[in-house]
mmCIF file of C-alpha atoms and ligand atoms in Angstrom:
data_model
loop_
_atom_site.group_PDB
_atom_site.id
_atom_site.type_symbol
_atom_site.label_atom_id
_atom_site.label_comp_id
_atom_site.label_asym_id
_atom_site.label_seq_id
_atom_site.Cartn_x
_atom_site.Cartn_y
_atom_site.Cartn_z
ATOM 1 C CA MET A 1 -17.936 -12.692 2.489
ATOM 2 C CA LYS A 2 -18.024 -15.795 0.374
ATOM 3 C CA ILE A 3 -14.907 -16.295 -1.734
ATOM 4 C CA LYS A 4 -16.153 -17.349 -5.152
ATOM 5 C CA SER A 5 -12.937 -16.791 -7.009
ATOM 6 C CA ALA A 6 -9.348 -15.894 -6.195
ATOM 7 C CA ASP A 7 -6.859 -15.584 -9.023
ATOM 8 C CA PHE A 8 -3.261 -14.511 -9.331
ATOM 9 C CA LEU A 9 -3.013 -11.560 -11.722
ATOM 10 C CA MET A 10 0.517 -10.235 -11.873
ATOM 11 C CA SER A 11 3.774 -9.505 -10.088
ATOM 12 C CA ASN A 12 5.783 -6.372 -10.679
ATOM 13 C CA SER A 13 8.135 -3.992 -8.972
ATOM 14 C CA SER A 14 6.617 -0.700 -9.983
ATOM 15 C CA VAL A 15 3.405 0.942 -8.891
ATOM 16 C CA ASP A 16 2.985 2.296 -12.432
ATOM 17 C CA LYS A 17 2.649 -1.234 -13.769
ATOM 18 C CA CYS A 18 0.005 -2.357 -11.276
ATOM 19 C CA PRO A 19 -3.385 -3.279 -12.750
ATOM 20 C CA SER A 20 -5.443 -0.285 -13.772
ATOM 21 C CA ALA A 21 -9.039 -1.354 -13.114
ATOM 22 C CA PRO A 22 -10.531 0.801 -10.359
ATOM 23 C CA PHE A 23 -11.196 -2.049 -7.934
ATOM 24 C CA PRO A 24 -10.768 -1.432 -4.212
ATOM 25 C CA GLU A 25 -7.431 -2.788 -3.064
ATOM 26 C CA TYR A 26 -6.143 -4.183 0.240
ATOM 27 C CA ALA A 27 -2.436 -4.774 0.817
ATOM 28 C CA PHE A 28 -0.871 -7.280 3.207
ATOM 29 C CA ILE A 29 2.554 -6.588 4.642
ATOM 30 C CA GLY A 30 4.699 -7.725 7.548
ATOM 31 C CA ARG A 31 8.027 -9.139 8.626
ATOM 32 C CA SER A 32 9.284 -12.259 6.868
ATOM 33 C CA ASN A 33 7.839 -15.399 8.406
ATOM 34 C CA VAL A 34 4.981 -13.561 10.118
ATOM 35 C CA GLY A 35 2.525 -15.912 8.392
ATOM 36 C CA LYS A 36 1.492 -13.720 5.454
ATOM 37 C CA SER A 37 1.317 -16.426 2.782
ATOM 38 C CA SER A 38 -0.560 -18.709 5.164
ATOM 39 C CA LEU A 39 -3.011 -15.932 6.018
ATOM 40 C CA ILE A 40 -3.695 -15.083 2.370
ATOM 41 C CA ASN A 41 -4.308 -18.757 1.618
ATOM 42 C CA MET A 42 -6.542 -19.069 4.676
ATOM 43 C CA LEU A 43 -8.590 -15.970 3.809
ATOM 44 C CA THR A 44 -9.085 -17.076 0.219
ATOM 45 C CA SER A 45 -9.497 -20.779 1.099
ATOM 46 C CA ARG A 46 -6.843 -21.610 -1.491
ATOM 47 C CA LYS A 47 -4.034 -23.953 -0.489
ATOM 48 C CA SER A 48 -1.215 -22.243 -2.302
ATOM 49 C CA LEU A 49 -2.438 -19.021 -3.826
ATOM 50 C CA ALA A 50 0.195 -16.895 -2.139
ATOM 51 C CA LYS A 51 2.891 -19.391 -3.077
ATOM 52 C CA THR A 52 2.064 -18.913 -6.747
ATOM 53 C CA SER A 53 3.674 -15.544 -6.534
ATOM 54 C CA GLY A 54 6.216 -16.721 -3.993
ATOM 55 C CA ARG A 55 8.174 -18.839 -6.424
ATOM 56 C CA PRO A 56 11.859 -17.940 -6.598
ATOM 57 C CA GLY A 57 12.503 -14.502 -7.958
ATOM 58 C CA LYS A 58 8.965 -13.361 -7.346
ATOM 59 C CA THR A 59 9.102 -12.790 -3.637
ATOM 60 C CA GLN A 60 10.410 -9.242 -3.739
ATOM 61 C CA LEU A 61 7.536 -7.975 -5.783
ATOM 62 C CA ILE A 62 4.108 -6.424 -5.590
ATOM 63 C CA ASN A 63 1.783 -9.366 -6.207
ATOM 64 C CA HIS A 64 -1.782 -8.728 -7.289
ATOM 65 C CA PHE A 65 -4.658 -11.155 -6.879
ATOM 66 C CA ILE A 66 -8.236 -10.507 -7.927
ATOM 67 C CA ILE A 67 -10.907 -11.750 -5.543
ATOM 68 C CA ASN A 68 -14.522 -12.385 -6.592
ATOM 69 C CA LYS A 69 -13.717 -10.297 -9.682
ATOM 70 C CA GLN A 70 -14.401 -7.342 -7.356
ATOM 71 C CA TRP A 71 -11.380 -6.426 -5.298
ATOM 72 C CA TYR A 72 -7.619 -6.684 -5.350
ATOM 73 C CA LEU A 73 -5.631 -8.430 -2.697
ATOM 74 C CA VAL A 74 -1.973 -7.406 -2.742
ATOM 75 C CA ASP A 75 0.823 -9.478 -1.261
ATOM 76 C CA LEU A 76 3.817 -7.249 -0.573
ATOM 77 C CA PRO A 77 7.324 -8.488 0.202
ATOM 78 C CA GLY A 78 8.051 -9.389 3.803
ATOM 79 C CA TYR A 79 10.499 -7.045 5.385
ATOM 80 C CA GLY A 80 13.622 -8.502 6.970
ATOM 81 C CA TYR A 81 14.519 -9.311 10.511
ATOM 82 C CA ALA A 82 17.181 -6.626 10.523
ATOM 83 C CA ARG A 83 16.735 -4.136 13.293
ATOM 84 C CA VAL A 84 16.226 -0.750 11.768
ATOM 85 C CA SER A 85 18.379 1.931 13.219
ATOM 86 C CA LYS A 86 17.677 5.613 12.723
ATOM 87 C CA LYS A 87 20.375 5.689 10.049
ATOM 88 C CA SER A 88 19.071 2.850 7.984
ATOM 89 C CA LYS A 89 15.435 3.557 7.375
ATOM 90 C CA LYS A 90 15.958 2.045 3.935
ATOM 91 C CA THR A 91 14.428 -1.228 5.120
ATOM 92 C CA PHE A 92 11.316 -0.328 3.205
ATOM 93 C CA GLN A 93 12.431 -0.324 -0.357
ATOM 94 C CA LYS A 94 11.467 2.603 -2.471
ATOM 95 C CA TYR A 95 9.072 0.692 -4.662
ATOM 96 C CA ILE A 96 7.099 -0.288 -1.590
ATOM 97 C CA THR A 97 6.862 3.237 -0.225
ATOM 98 C CA ASP A 98 6.031 4.425 -3.765
ATOM 99 C CA TYR A 99 3.300 1.832 -3.917
ATOM 100 C CA PHE A 100 1.695 3.123 -0.716
ATOM 101 C CA LEU A 101 2.070 6.776 -1.649
ATOM 102 C CA LYS A 102 0.813 6.490 -5.218
ATOM 103 C CA ARG A 103 -1.604 3.605 -5.458
ATOM 104 C CA GLU A 104 -4.980 5.271 -5.823
ATOM 105 C CA GLN A 105 -6.997 2.073 -5.542
ATOM 106 C CA LEU A 106 -5.504 1.279 -2.127
ATOM 107 C CA ILE A 107 -8.194 1.343 0.541
ATOM 108 C CA ALA A 108 -6.228 -0.036 3.466
ATOM 109 C CA ALA A 109 -3.142 -1.970 4.426
ATOM 110 C CA PHE A 110 -3.118 -4.910 6.794
ATOM 111 C CA LEU A 111 0.022 -5.009 8.873
ATOM 112 C CA LEU A 112 0.680 -8.516 10.142
ATOM 113 C CA ILE A 113 2.137 -9.024 13.606
ATOM 114 C CA ASP A 114 3.085 -12.363 15.153
ATOM 115 C CA ILE A 115 1.014 -12.425 18.330
ATOM 116 C CA ARG A 116 3.852 -14.021 20.316
ATOM 117 C CA HIS A 117 6.255 -11.137 19.865
ATOM 118 C CA GLU A 118 6.810 -7.881 21.702
ATOM 119 C CA PRO A 119 6.420 -4.749 19.564
ATOM 120 C CA GLN A 120 9.364 -4.641 17.144
ATOM 121 C CA PRO A 121 10.980 -1.353 16.098
ATOM 122 C CA VAL A 122 10.619 -2.167 12.405
ATOM 123 C CA ASP A 123 6.838 -2.624 12.728
ATOM 124 C CA LEU A 124 6.427 0.460 14.911
ATOM 125 C CA GLU A 125 8.416 2.537 12.438
ATOM 126 C CA PHE A 126 6.347 1.258 9.592
ATOM 127 C CA MET A 127 3.121 2.145 11.405
ATOM 128 C CA GLU A 128 4.513 5.572 12.158
ATOM 129 C CA TRP A 129 5.338 6.052 8.497
ATOM 130 C CA MET A 130 1.831 4.968 7.494
ATOM 131 C CA GLY A 131 0.348 7.407 10.002
ATOM 132 C CA GLU A 132 2.511 10.286 8.820
ATOM 133 C CA ASN A 133 1.470 9.630 5.255
ATOM 134 C CA GLY A 134 -2.223 9.202 5.993
ATOM 135 C CA ILE A 135 -2.385 5.584 4.824
ATOM 136 C CA PRO A 136 -5.157 3.694 6.606
ATOM 137 C CA PHE A 137 -4.090 0.419 8.144
ATOM 138 C CA ALA A 138 -5.370 -2.301 10.411
ATOM 139 C CA ILE A 139 -3.304 -4.787 12.389
ATOM 140 C CA ILE A 140 -3.717 -8.511 11.920
ATOM 141 C CA PHE A 141 -2.240 -10.562 14.741
ATOM 142 C CA THR A 142 -1.201 -13.963 13.359
ATOM 143 C CA LYS A 143 -0.603 -17.455 14.805
ATOM 144 C CA ALA A 144 -3.104 -17.109 17.684
ATOM 145 C CA ASP A 145 -3.232 -20.920 17.957
ATOM 146 C CA LYS A 146 0.348 -20.865 19.244
ATOM 147 C CA LEU A 147 -0.783 -19.334 22.554
ATOM 148 C CA LYS A 148 -3.456 -20.120 25.111
ATOM 149 C CA PRO A 149 -6.518 -17.848 24.851
ATOM 150 C CA MET A 150 -5.564 -15.925 28.000
ATOM 151 C CA ALA A 151 -2.094 -15.240 26.643
ATOM 152 C CA VAL A 152 -3.579 -14.144 23.314
ATOM 153 C CA GLN A 153 -5.704 -11.602 25.107
ATOM 154 C CA ARG A 154 -2.826 -10.453 27.300
ATOM 155 C CA ASN A 155 -0.452 -10.008 24.364
ATOM 156 C CA VAL A 156 -2.995 -8.145 22.272
ATOM 157 C CA GLU A 157 -3.797 -5.811 25.140
ATOM 158 C CA SER A 158 -0.167 -5.077 25.889
ATOM 159 C CA TYR A 159 0.625 -4.537 22.199
ATOM 160 C CA ILE A 160 -2.205 -2.047 21.806
ATOM 161 C CA GLN A 161 -1.257 -0.379 25.081
ATOM 162 C CA ALA A 162 2.310 0.018 23.811
ATOM 163 C CA LEU A 163 0.934 1.838 20.753
ATOM 164 C CA LEU A 164 -1.182 4.105 22.951
ATOM 165 C CA ASP A 165 1.814 4.788 25.189
ATOM 166 C CA GLY A 166 3.747 5.713 22.050
ATOM 167 C CA ILE A 167 2.552 8.011 19.314
ATOM 168 C CA TRP A 168 -0.993 6.725 18.844
ATOM 169 C CA GLU A 169 -3.988 8.526 20.315
ATOM 170 C CA GLU A 170 -6.432 5.866 19.234
ATOM 171 C CA ALA A 171 -6.026 2.129 18.964
ATOM 172 C CA PRO A 172 -5.986 0.962 15.357
ATOM 173 C CA THR A 173 -8.517 -1.569 14.145
ATOM 174 C CA TYR A 174 -7.114 -5.011 14.783
ATOM 175 C CA PHE A 175 -7.910 -8.650 14.179
ATOM 176 C CA VAL A 176 -6.696 -11.809 15.862
ATOM 177 C CA THR A 177 -6.212 -14.717 13.466
ATOM 178 C CA SER A 178 -4.881 -18.228 13.096
ATOM 179 C CA SER A 179 -4.252 -19.694 9.685
ATOM 180 C CA SER A 180 -4.198 -23.190 11.174
ATOM 181 C CA SER A 181 -7.706 -22.943 12.577
ATOM 182 C CA SER A 182 -9.105 -20.173 10.315
ATOM 183 C CA TYR A 183 -9.836 -18.176 13.448
ATOM 184 C CA GLY A 184 -10.628 -14.556 12.553
ATOM 185 C CA ARG A 185 -11.299 -15.303 8.882
ATOM 186 C CA GLU A 186 -14.883 -14.031 8.841
ATOM 187 C CA GLU A 187 -13.964 -10.874 10.761
ATOM 188 C CA VAL A 188 -11.278 -9.858 8.280
ATOM 189 C CA LEU A 189 -13.392 -10.724 5.238
ATOM 190 C CA ASN A 190 -16.451 -8.937 6.642
ATOM 191 C CA TYR A 191 -14.360 -5.857 7.335
ATOM 192 C CA ILE A 192 -13.294 -5.802 3.682
ATOM 193 C CA GLU A 193 -16.808 -6.542 2.473
ATOM 194 C CA ASN A 194 -18.336 -3.753 4.556
ATOM 195 C CA ILE A 195 -15.901 -1.221 3.144
ATOM 196 C CA ASN A 196 -16.497 -2.465 -0.400
ATOM 197 C CA THR A 197 -20.260 -2.201 0.080
ATOM 198 C CA SER A 198 -20.012 1.327 1.451
ATOM 199 C CA LEU A 199 -17.835 2.332 -1.504
ATOM 200 C CA ILE A 200 -20.475 1.103 -3.959
ATOM 201 C CA LYS A 201 -23.252 2.918 -2.047
ATOM 202 C CA ASN A 202 -21.311 6.170 -1.994
ATOM 203 C CA LYS A 203 -20.477 6.112 -5.670
HETATM 204 P P1 GDP B 1 5.407 -15.495 5.407
HETATM 205 O O1 GDP B 1 6.907 -15.552 5.257
HETATM 206 O O2 GDP B 1 4.997 -14.280 6.179
HETATM 207 O O3 GDP B 1 4.633 -15.645 4.130
HETATM 208 O O4 GDP B 1 5.019 -16.703 6.379
HETATM 209 P P2 GDP B 1 4.413 -18.149 6.065
HETATM 210 O O5 GDP B 1 2.958 -18.066 5.770
HETATM 211 O O6 GDP B 1 5.279 -18.852 5.076
HETATM 212 O O7 GDP B 1 4.541 -18.801 7.526
HETATM 213 C C1 GDP B 1 5.788 -18.883 8.199
HETATM 214 C C2 GDP B 1 5.751 -20.084 9.131
HETATM 215 O O8 GDP B 1 4.779 -19.911 10.140
HETATM 216 C C3 GDP B 1 5.386 -21.387 8.414
HETATM 217 O O9 GDP B 1 6.111 -22.426 9.003
HETATM 218 C C4 GDP B 1 3.902 -21.545 8.696
HETATM 219 O O10 GDP B 1 3.473 -22.882 8.692
HETATM 220 C C5 GDP B 1 3.796 -20.955 10.086
HETATM 221 N N1 GDP B 1 2.464 -20.354 10.315
HETATM 222 C C6 GDP B 1 1.894 -19.386 9.591
HETATM 223 N N2 GDP B 1 0.680 -19.066 10.077
HETATM 224 C C7 GDP B 1 0.470 -19.867 11.141
HETATM 225 C C8 GDP B 1 -0.615 -20.029 12.081
HETATM 226 O O11 GDP B 1 -1.646 -19.352 12.041
HETATM 227 N N3 GDP B 1 -0.446 -20.964 13.055
HETATM 228 C C9 GDP B 1 0.684 -21.725 13.155
HETATM 229 N N4 GDP B 1 0.744 -22.605 14.149
HETATM 230 N N5 GDP B 1 1.711 -21.608 12.301
HETATM 231 C C10 GDP B 1 1.614 -20.694 11.296
#
């Protein structure tokens, strides 16, 4: 997919106030520092698009961007480093869970995972929650340039195996990316484009 335009639309904290046009929407979420802003800038080939909404006071919000005047890209707040215990499942603030449960335009979420890290409880719990609620998601492994290719492959395989050893019967769709080298850019954009095209055909 060629990115012809990428514009910041709005930030808000309520799903009811999100833009109403019926464009297909893709949401990006992950732990703080996972590389989400960098990835959004890399995908859109804009140096500081994600920062636009990341200015102070705007980080804890649902940020909408419109891409090619055809689809919405949504930057959701990064969730914290705090380990989630069974008692404190409140890590995902209500407006975020509301967003996923109510946003009709949402086609899929991209859950970002730092390729260097072992599976983290907070990410696994979030995936489980997505699964329970029937919200389609794909994994985007970030920062692939930080490891040698063999280690990238090894980490991806062991991450996916951990999911299969857990609650997942099938491996989710996943992408390996680097915002420094733009590795994986075409794969992610083509995935979105293919879905968008099939939505138009099936209308
Ligand atoms: P966010 O908090 O998830 O939005 O993360 P940022 O995009 O701000 O990235 C967090 C840190 O990781 C920054 O220092 C980035 O420069 C770095 N980073 C992000 N993506 C990559 C990547 O693909 N490769 C490398 N080497 N560093 C990255």
